[in-house]
mmCIF file of C-alpha atoms in Angstrom:
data_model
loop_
_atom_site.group_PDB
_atom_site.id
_atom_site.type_symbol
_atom_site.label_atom_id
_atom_site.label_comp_id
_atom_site.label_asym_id
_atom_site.label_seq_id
_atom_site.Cartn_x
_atom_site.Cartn_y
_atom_site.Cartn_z
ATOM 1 C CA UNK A 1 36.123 64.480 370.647
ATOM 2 C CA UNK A 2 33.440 62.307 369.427
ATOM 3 C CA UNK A 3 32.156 62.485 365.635
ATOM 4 C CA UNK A 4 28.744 61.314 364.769
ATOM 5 C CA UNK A 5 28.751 59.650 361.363
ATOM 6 C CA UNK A 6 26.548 61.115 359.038
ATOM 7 C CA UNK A 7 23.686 58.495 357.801
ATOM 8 C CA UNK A 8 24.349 57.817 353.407
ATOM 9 C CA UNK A 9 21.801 59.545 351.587
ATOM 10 C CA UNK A 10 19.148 57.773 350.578
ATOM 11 C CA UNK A 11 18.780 57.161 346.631
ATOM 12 C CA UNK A 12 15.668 58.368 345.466
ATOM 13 C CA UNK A 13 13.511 55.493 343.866
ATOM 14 C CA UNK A 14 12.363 56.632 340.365
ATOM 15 C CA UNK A 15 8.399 56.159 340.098
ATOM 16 C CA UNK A 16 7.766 52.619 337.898
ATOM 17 C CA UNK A 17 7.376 53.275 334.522
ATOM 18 C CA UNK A 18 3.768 53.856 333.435
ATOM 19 C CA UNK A 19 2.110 51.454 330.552
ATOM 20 C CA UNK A 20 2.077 52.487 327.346
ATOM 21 C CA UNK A 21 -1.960 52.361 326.487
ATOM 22 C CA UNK A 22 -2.889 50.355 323.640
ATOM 23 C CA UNK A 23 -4.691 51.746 320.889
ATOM 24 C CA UNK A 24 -8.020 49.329 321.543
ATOM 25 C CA UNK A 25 -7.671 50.524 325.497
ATOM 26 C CA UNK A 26 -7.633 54.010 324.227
ATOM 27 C CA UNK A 27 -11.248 53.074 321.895
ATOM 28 C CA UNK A 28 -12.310 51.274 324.838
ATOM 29 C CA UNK A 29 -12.188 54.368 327.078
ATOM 30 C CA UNK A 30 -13.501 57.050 324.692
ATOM 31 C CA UNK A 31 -16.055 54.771 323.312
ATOM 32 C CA UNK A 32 -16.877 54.428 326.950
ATOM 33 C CA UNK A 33 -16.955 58.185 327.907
ATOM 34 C CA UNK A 34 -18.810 58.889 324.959
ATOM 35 C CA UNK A 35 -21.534 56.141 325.951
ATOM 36 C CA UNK A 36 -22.192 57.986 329.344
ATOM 37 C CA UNK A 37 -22.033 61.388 328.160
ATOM 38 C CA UNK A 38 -24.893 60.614 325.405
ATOM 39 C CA UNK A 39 -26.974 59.557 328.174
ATOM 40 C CA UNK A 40 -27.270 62.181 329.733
ATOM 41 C CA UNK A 41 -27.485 64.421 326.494
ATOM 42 C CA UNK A 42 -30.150 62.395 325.948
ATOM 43 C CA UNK A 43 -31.717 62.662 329.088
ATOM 44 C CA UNK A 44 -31.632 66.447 328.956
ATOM 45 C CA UNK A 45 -33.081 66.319 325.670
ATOM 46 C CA UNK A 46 -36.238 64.456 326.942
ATOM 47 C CA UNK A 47 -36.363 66.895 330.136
ATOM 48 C CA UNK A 48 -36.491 69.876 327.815
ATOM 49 C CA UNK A 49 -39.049 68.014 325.226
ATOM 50 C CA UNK A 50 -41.174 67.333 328.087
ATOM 51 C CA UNK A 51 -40.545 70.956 329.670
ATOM 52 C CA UNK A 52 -41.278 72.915 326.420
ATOM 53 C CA UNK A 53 -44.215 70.968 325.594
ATOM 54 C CA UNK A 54 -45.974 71.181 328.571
ATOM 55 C CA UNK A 55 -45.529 75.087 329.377
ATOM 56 C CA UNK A 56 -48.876 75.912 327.323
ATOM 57 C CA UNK A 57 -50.635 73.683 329.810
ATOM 58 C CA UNK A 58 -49.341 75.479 332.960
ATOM 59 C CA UNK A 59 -50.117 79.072 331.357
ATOM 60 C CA UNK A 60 -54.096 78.174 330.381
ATOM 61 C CA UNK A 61 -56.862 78.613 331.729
ATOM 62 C CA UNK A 62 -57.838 76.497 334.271
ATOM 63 C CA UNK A 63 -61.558 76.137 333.015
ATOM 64 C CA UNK A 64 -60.164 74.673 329.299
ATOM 65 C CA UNK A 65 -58.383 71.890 331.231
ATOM 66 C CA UNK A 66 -59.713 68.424 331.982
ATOM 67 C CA UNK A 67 -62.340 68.881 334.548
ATOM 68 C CA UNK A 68 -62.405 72.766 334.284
ATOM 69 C CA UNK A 69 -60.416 73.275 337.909
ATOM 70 C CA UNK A 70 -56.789 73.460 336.028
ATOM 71 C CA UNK A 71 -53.936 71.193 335.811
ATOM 72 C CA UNK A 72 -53.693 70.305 339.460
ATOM 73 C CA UNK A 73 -56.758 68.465 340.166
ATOM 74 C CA UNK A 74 -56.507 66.954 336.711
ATOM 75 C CA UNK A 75 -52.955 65.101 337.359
ATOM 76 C CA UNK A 76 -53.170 64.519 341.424
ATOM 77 C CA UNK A 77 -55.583 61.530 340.761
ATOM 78 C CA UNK A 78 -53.688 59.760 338.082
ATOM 79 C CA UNK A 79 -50.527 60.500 340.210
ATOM 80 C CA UNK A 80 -52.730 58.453 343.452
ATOM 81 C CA UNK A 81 -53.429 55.717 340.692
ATOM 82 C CA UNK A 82 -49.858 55.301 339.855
ATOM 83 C CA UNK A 83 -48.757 55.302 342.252
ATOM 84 C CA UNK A 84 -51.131 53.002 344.566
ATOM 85 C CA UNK A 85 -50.322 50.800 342.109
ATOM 86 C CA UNK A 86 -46.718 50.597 341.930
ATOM 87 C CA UNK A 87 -47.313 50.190 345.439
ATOM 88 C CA UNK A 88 -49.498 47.201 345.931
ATOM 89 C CA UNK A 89 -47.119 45.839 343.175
ATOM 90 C CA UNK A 90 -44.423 45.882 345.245
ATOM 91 C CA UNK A 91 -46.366 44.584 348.748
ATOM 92 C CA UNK A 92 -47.182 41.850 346.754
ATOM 93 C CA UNK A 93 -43.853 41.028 344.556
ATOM 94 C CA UNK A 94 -41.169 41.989 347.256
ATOM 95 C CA UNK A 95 -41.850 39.172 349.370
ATOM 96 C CA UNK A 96 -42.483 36.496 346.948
ATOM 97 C CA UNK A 97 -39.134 37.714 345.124
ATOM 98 C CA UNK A 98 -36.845 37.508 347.717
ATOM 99 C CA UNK A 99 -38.462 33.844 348.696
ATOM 100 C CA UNK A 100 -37.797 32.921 345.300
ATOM 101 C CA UNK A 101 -34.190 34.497 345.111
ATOM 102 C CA UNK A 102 -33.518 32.531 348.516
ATOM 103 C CA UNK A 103 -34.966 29.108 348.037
ATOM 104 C CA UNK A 104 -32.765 29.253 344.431
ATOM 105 C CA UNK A 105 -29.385 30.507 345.895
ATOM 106 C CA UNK A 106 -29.319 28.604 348.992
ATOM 107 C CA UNK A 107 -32.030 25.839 349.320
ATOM 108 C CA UNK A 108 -32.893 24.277 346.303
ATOM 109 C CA UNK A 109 -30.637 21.449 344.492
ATOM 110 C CA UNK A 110 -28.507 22.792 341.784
ATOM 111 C CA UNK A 111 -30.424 21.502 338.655
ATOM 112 C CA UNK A 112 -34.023 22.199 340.001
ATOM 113 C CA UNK A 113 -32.529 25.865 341.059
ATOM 114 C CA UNK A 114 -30.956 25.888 337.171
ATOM 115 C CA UNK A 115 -34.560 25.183 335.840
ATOM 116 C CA UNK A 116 -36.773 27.575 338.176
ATOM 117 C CA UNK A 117 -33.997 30.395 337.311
ATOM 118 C CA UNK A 118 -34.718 30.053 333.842
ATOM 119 C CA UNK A 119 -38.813 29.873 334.279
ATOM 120 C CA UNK A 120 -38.419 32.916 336.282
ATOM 121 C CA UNK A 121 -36.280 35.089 333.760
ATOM 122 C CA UNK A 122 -38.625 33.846 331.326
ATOM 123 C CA UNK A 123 -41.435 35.839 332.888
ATOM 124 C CA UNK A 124 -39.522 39.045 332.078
ATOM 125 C CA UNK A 125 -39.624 37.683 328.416
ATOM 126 C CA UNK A 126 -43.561 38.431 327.972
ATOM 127 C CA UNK A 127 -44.624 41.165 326.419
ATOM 128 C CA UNK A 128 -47.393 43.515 328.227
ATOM 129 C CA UNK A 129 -50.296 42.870 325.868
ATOM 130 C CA UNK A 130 -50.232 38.995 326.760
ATOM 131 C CA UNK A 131 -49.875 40.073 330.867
ATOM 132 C CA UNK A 132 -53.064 42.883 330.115
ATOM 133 C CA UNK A 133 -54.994 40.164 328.195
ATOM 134 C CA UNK A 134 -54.560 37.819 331.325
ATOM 135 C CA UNK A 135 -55.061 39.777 333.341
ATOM 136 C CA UNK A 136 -58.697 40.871 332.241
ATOM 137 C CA UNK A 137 -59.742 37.010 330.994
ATOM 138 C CA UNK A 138 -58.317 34.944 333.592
ATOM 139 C CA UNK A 139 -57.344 37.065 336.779
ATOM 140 C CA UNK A 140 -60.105 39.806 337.208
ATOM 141 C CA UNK A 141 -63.267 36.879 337.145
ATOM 142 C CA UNK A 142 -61.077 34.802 339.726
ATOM 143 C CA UNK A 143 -60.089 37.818 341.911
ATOM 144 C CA UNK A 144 -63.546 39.137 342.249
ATOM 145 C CA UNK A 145 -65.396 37.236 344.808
ATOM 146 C CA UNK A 146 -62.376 38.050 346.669
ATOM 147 C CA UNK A 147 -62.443 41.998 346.532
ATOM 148 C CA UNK A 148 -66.636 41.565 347.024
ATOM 149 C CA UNK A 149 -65.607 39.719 350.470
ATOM 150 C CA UNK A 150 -63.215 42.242 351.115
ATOM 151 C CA UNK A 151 -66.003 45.217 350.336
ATOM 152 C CA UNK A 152 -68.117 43.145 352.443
ATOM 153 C CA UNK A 153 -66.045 42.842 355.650
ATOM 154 C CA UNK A 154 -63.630 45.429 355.488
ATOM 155 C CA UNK A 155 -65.355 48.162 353.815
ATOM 156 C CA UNK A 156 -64.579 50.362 356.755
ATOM 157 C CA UNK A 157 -61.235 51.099 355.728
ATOM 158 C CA UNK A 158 -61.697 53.448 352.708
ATOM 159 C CA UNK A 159 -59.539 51.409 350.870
ATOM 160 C CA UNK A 160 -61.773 48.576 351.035
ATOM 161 C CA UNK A 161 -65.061 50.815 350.290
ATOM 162 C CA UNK A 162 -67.692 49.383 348.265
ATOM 163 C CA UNK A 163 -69.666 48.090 346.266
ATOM 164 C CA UNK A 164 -66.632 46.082 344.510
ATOM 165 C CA UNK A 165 -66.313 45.866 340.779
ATOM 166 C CA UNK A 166 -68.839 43.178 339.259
ATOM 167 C CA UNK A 167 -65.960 42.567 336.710
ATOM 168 C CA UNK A 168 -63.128 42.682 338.833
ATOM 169 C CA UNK A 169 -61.005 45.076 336.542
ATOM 170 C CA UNK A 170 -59.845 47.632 339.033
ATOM 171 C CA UNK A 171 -56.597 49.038 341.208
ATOM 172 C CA UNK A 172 -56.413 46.416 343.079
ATOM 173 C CA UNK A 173 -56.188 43.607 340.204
ATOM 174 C CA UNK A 174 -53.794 45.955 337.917
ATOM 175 C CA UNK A 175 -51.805 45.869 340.852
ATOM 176 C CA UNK A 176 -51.624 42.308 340.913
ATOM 177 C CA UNK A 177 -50.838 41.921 337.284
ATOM 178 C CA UNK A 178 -48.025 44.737 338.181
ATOM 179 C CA UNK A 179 -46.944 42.174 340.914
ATOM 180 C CA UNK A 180 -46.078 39.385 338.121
ATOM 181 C CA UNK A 181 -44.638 41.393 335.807
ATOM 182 C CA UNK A 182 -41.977 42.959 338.188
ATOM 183 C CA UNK A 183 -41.666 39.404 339.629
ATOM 184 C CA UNK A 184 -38.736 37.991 337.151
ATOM 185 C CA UNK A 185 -36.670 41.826 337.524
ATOM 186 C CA UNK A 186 -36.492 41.327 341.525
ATOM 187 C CA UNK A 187 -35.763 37.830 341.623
ATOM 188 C CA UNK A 188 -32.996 37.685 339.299
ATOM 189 C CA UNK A 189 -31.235 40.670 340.901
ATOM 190 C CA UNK A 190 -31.543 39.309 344.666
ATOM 191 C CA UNK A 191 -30.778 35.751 343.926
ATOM 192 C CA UNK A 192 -27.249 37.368 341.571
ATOM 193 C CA UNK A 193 -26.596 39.099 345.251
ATOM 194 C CA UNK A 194 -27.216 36.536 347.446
ATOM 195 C CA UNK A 195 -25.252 33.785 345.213
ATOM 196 C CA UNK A 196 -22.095 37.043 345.624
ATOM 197 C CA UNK A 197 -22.060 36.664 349.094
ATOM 198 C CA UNK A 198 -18.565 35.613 350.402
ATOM 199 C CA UNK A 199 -18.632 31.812 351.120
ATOM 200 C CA UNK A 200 -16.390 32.523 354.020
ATOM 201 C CA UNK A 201 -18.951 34.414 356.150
ATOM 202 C CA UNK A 202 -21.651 31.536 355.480
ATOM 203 C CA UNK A 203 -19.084 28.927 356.915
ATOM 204 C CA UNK A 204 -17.899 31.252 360.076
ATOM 205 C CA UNK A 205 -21.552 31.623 360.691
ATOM 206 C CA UNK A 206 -22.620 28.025 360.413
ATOM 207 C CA UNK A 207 -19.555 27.086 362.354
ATOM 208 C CA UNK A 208 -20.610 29.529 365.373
ATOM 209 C CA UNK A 209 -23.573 27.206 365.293
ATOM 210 C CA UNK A 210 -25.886 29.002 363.270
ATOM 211 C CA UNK A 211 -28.814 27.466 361.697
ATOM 212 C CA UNK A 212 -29.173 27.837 357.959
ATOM 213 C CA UNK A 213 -32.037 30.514 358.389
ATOM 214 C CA UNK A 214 -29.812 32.452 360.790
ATOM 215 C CA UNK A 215 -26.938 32.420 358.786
ATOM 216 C CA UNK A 216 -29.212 33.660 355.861
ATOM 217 C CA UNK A 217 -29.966 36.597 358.663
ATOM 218 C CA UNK A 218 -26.852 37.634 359.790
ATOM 219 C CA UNK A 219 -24.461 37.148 357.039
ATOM 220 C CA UNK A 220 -26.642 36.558 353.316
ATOM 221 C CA UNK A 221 -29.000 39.557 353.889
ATOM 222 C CA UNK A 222 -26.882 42.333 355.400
ATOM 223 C CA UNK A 223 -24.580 41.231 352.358
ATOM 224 C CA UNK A 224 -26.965 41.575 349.788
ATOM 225 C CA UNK A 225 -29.314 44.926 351.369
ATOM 226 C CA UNK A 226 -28.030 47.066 348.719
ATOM 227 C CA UNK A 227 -28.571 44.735 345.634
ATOM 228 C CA UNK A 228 -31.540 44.025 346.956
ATOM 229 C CA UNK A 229 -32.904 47.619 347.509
ATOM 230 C CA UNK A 230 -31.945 48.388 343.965
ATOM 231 C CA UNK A 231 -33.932 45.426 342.654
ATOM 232 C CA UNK A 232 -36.924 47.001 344.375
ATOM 233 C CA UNK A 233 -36.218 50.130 343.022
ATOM 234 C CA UNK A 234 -35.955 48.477 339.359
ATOM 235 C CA UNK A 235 -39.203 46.744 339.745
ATOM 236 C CA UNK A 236 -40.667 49.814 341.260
ATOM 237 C CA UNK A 237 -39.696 51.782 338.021
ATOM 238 C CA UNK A 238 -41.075 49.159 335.681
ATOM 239 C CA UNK A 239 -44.454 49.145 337.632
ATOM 240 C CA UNK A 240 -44.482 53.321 337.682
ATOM 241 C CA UNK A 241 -44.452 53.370 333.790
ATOM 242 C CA UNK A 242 -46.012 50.212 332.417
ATOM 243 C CA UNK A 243 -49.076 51.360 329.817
ATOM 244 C CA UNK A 244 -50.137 48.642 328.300
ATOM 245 C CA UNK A 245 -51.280 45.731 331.035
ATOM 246 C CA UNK A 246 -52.685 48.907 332.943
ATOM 247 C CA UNK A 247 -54.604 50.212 330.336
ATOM 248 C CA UNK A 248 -55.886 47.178 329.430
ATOM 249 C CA UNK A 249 -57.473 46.026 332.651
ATOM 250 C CA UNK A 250 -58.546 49.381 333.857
ATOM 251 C CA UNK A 251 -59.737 51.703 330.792
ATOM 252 C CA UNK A 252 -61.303 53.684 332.590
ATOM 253 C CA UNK A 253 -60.531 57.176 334.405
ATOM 254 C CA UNK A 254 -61.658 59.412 337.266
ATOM 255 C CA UNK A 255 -60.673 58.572 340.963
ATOM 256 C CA UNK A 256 -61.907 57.175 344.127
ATOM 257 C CA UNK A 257 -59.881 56.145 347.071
ATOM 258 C CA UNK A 258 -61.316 52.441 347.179
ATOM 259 C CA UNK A 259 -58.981 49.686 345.106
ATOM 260 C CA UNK A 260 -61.779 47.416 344.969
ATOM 261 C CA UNK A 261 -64.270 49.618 342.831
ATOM 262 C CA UNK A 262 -63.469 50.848 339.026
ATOM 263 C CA UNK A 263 -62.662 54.397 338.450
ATOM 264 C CA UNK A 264 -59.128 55.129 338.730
ATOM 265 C CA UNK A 265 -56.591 55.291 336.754
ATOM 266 C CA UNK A 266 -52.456 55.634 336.022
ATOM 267 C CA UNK A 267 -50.752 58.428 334.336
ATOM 268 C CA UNK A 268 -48.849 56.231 331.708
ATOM 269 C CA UNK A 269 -52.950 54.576 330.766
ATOM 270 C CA UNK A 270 -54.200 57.838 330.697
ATOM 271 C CA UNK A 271 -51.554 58.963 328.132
ATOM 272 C CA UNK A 272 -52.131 55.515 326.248
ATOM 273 C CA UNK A 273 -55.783 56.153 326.092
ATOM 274 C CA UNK A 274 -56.311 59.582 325.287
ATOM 275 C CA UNK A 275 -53.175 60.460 323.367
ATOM 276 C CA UNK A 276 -54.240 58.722 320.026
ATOM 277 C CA UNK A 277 -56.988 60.845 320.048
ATOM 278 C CA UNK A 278 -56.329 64.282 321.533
ATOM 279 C CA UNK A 279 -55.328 67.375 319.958
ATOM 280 C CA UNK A 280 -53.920 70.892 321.110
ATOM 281 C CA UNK A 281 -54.437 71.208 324.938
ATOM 282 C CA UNK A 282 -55.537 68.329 325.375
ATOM 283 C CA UNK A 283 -52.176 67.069 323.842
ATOM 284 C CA UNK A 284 -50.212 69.189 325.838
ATOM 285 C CA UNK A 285 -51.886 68.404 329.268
ATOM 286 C CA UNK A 286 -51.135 64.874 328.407
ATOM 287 C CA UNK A 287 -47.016 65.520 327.947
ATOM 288 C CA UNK A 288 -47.708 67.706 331.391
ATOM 289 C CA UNK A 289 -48.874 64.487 332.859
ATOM 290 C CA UNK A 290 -45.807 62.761 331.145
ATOM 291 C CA UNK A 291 -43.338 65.224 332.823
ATOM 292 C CA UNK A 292 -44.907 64.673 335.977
ATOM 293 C CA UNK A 293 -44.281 61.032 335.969
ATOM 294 C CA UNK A 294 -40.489 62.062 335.003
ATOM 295 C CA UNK A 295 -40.088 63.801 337.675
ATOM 296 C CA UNK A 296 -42.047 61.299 339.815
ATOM 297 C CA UNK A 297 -39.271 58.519 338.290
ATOM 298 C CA UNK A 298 -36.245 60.372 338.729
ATOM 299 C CA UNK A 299 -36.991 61.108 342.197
ATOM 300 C CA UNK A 300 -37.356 57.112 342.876
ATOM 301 C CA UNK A 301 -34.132 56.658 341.307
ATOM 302 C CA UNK A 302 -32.261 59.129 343.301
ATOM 303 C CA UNK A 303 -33.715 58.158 346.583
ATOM 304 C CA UNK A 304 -32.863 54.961 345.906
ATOM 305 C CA UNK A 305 -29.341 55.936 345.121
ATOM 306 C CA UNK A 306 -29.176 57.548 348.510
ATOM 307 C CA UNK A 307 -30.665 54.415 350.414
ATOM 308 C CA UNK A 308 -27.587 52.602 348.555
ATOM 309 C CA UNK A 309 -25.012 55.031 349.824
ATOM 310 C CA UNK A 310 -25.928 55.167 353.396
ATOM 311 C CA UNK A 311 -25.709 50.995 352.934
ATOM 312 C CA UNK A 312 -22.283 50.831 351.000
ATOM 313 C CA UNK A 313 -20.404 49.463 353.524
ATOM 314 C CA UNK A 314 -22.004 45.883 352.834
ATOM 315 C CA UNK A 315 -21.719 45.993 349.285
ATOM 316 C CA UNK A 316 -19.910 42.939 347.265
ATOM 317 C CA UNK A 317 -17.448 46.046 346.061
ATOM 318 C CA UNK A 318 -16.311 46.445 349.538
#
């Protein structure tokens, strides 16, 4: 009669004892739960400002709103203003950004790429009064033969209608100002990115017998997509709300579908223009106008959030 031997019993390990948590980890934490949870308090509280304030506009009349057809056709062309551009902002900055970002990260010998980095973030430095003054001194009279040749050749495309601007000052040049301004916020994200990319994957992809620009392809870029998507979305968010430069070069309102011709306008220079001045409805109509480019803004942000999360497998995290 055979016995099987029973196997010992195993000892059970006892879990490792946890840290005690220091009194300035403890601060750290609270002081850091109590940071995010203001925000949003905060961000509620502007939400319900903006909400409140803005309910007398959607219950008038539509003939004692701007324009006498309600609230509607009043915002929709500011909201085409601020849009267009944000827009031709980013066309314009995108490219040169990442170029910039690139040539400083991976091209460029280390003290020159030291110096331009600094020139760059200095950009970010200006205020918008000085970018709105060049803009309507230096840029508009240079820019203007441009958009009359433009009017001239490719007035076709409604975009292009004419008769351009004699002084220049219109979408098209805002956006360019736009362009500069948001310049410095893109650059200095991508080029962080691209300068986080694992030095490992550049040397297994120049070793395969990749060129430099290839290597930049397959193994800087794909690295970098999500920093580089929420540098655009920065810059985008800086060029929806900027009053000042805007203002300045345009100062004017109403709203035609050509860039090249004055006329249009932003929501954030509408509110700069008319707010020091208006008065009951008016007032509220403007903080309407305000909410709308809230809402507008959020909804940038959270698509942009999304983009991110579809893309997280490449992030320097992972």
């Amino acid at each position: 009669m055979t016995t099987t031997a029973t196997p010992p019993p195993t000892e059970r390990r006892s879990a490792p004892p946890r840290a005690k948590a220091r009194p300035g980890d403890r601060i750290f934490s609270r002081s850091a739960q109590v940071a995010g949870i203001l925000i949003l308090i905060i961000l509620a509280g502007v939400a319900a400002f903006l909400v409140r304030e803005a309910l007398p506009t959607f219950t008038a009349d539509p003939s004692e709103i701007d324009g006498g057809e309600g609230f509607l056709s009043y915002v929709w062309p500011l909201v085409f203003g601020t849009v267009a551009a944000a827009l031709i902002a980013l066309v314009v900055a995108t490219p040169l950004a990442l170029g910039i970002a690139l040539f400083i990260s991976h091209f460029a010998p280390r003290r020159l790429a030291q110096g331009l980095g600094y020139v760059v973030d200095l950009l970010a430095a200006i205020p918008s009064v000085v970018f709105g003054l060049w803009g309507i001194q230096w840029l508009a009279p240079q820019v203007q033969p441009a958009w009359a040749w433009l009017a001239d050749n490719l007035g076709f495309i409604p975009l292009f209608t004419g008769p351009a601007s004699a002084t220049g000052r219109t979408m098209m040049t805002a956006g360019l100002v736009l362009a500069v301004m948001i310049l410095p916020i893109i650059t200095a994200i991508s080029r962080e990115v691209f300068l986080q990319t694992p030095t490992l994957h550049e040397e297994a992809a120049l070793a395969l017998g990749a060129t430099r620009w290839e290597m930049i392809r397959m193994a800087v870029l794909p690295f970098g997509r999500p920093g580089i998507i929420s540098g655009i979305m920065l810059g985008l968010g800086r060029a929806l709300g900027e009053t000042m430069a805007v203002a300045m070069v345009l100062s004017t309102g109403g709203f035609t579908w050509s860039m090249l011709t004055s006329g249009n306008n932003t929501i954030a220079a509408e509110i700069a223009l008319d707010f020091p001045e208006s008065s009951g409805l008016k007032t509220n109509t403007l903080i309407a106008a305000g909410l709308v480019l809230f809402v507008i803004t959020l909804a940038v942000n959270m698509f942009a959030r999304w983009i991110v999360s579809r893309r997280s497998e490449f992030s320097g995290a992972n």
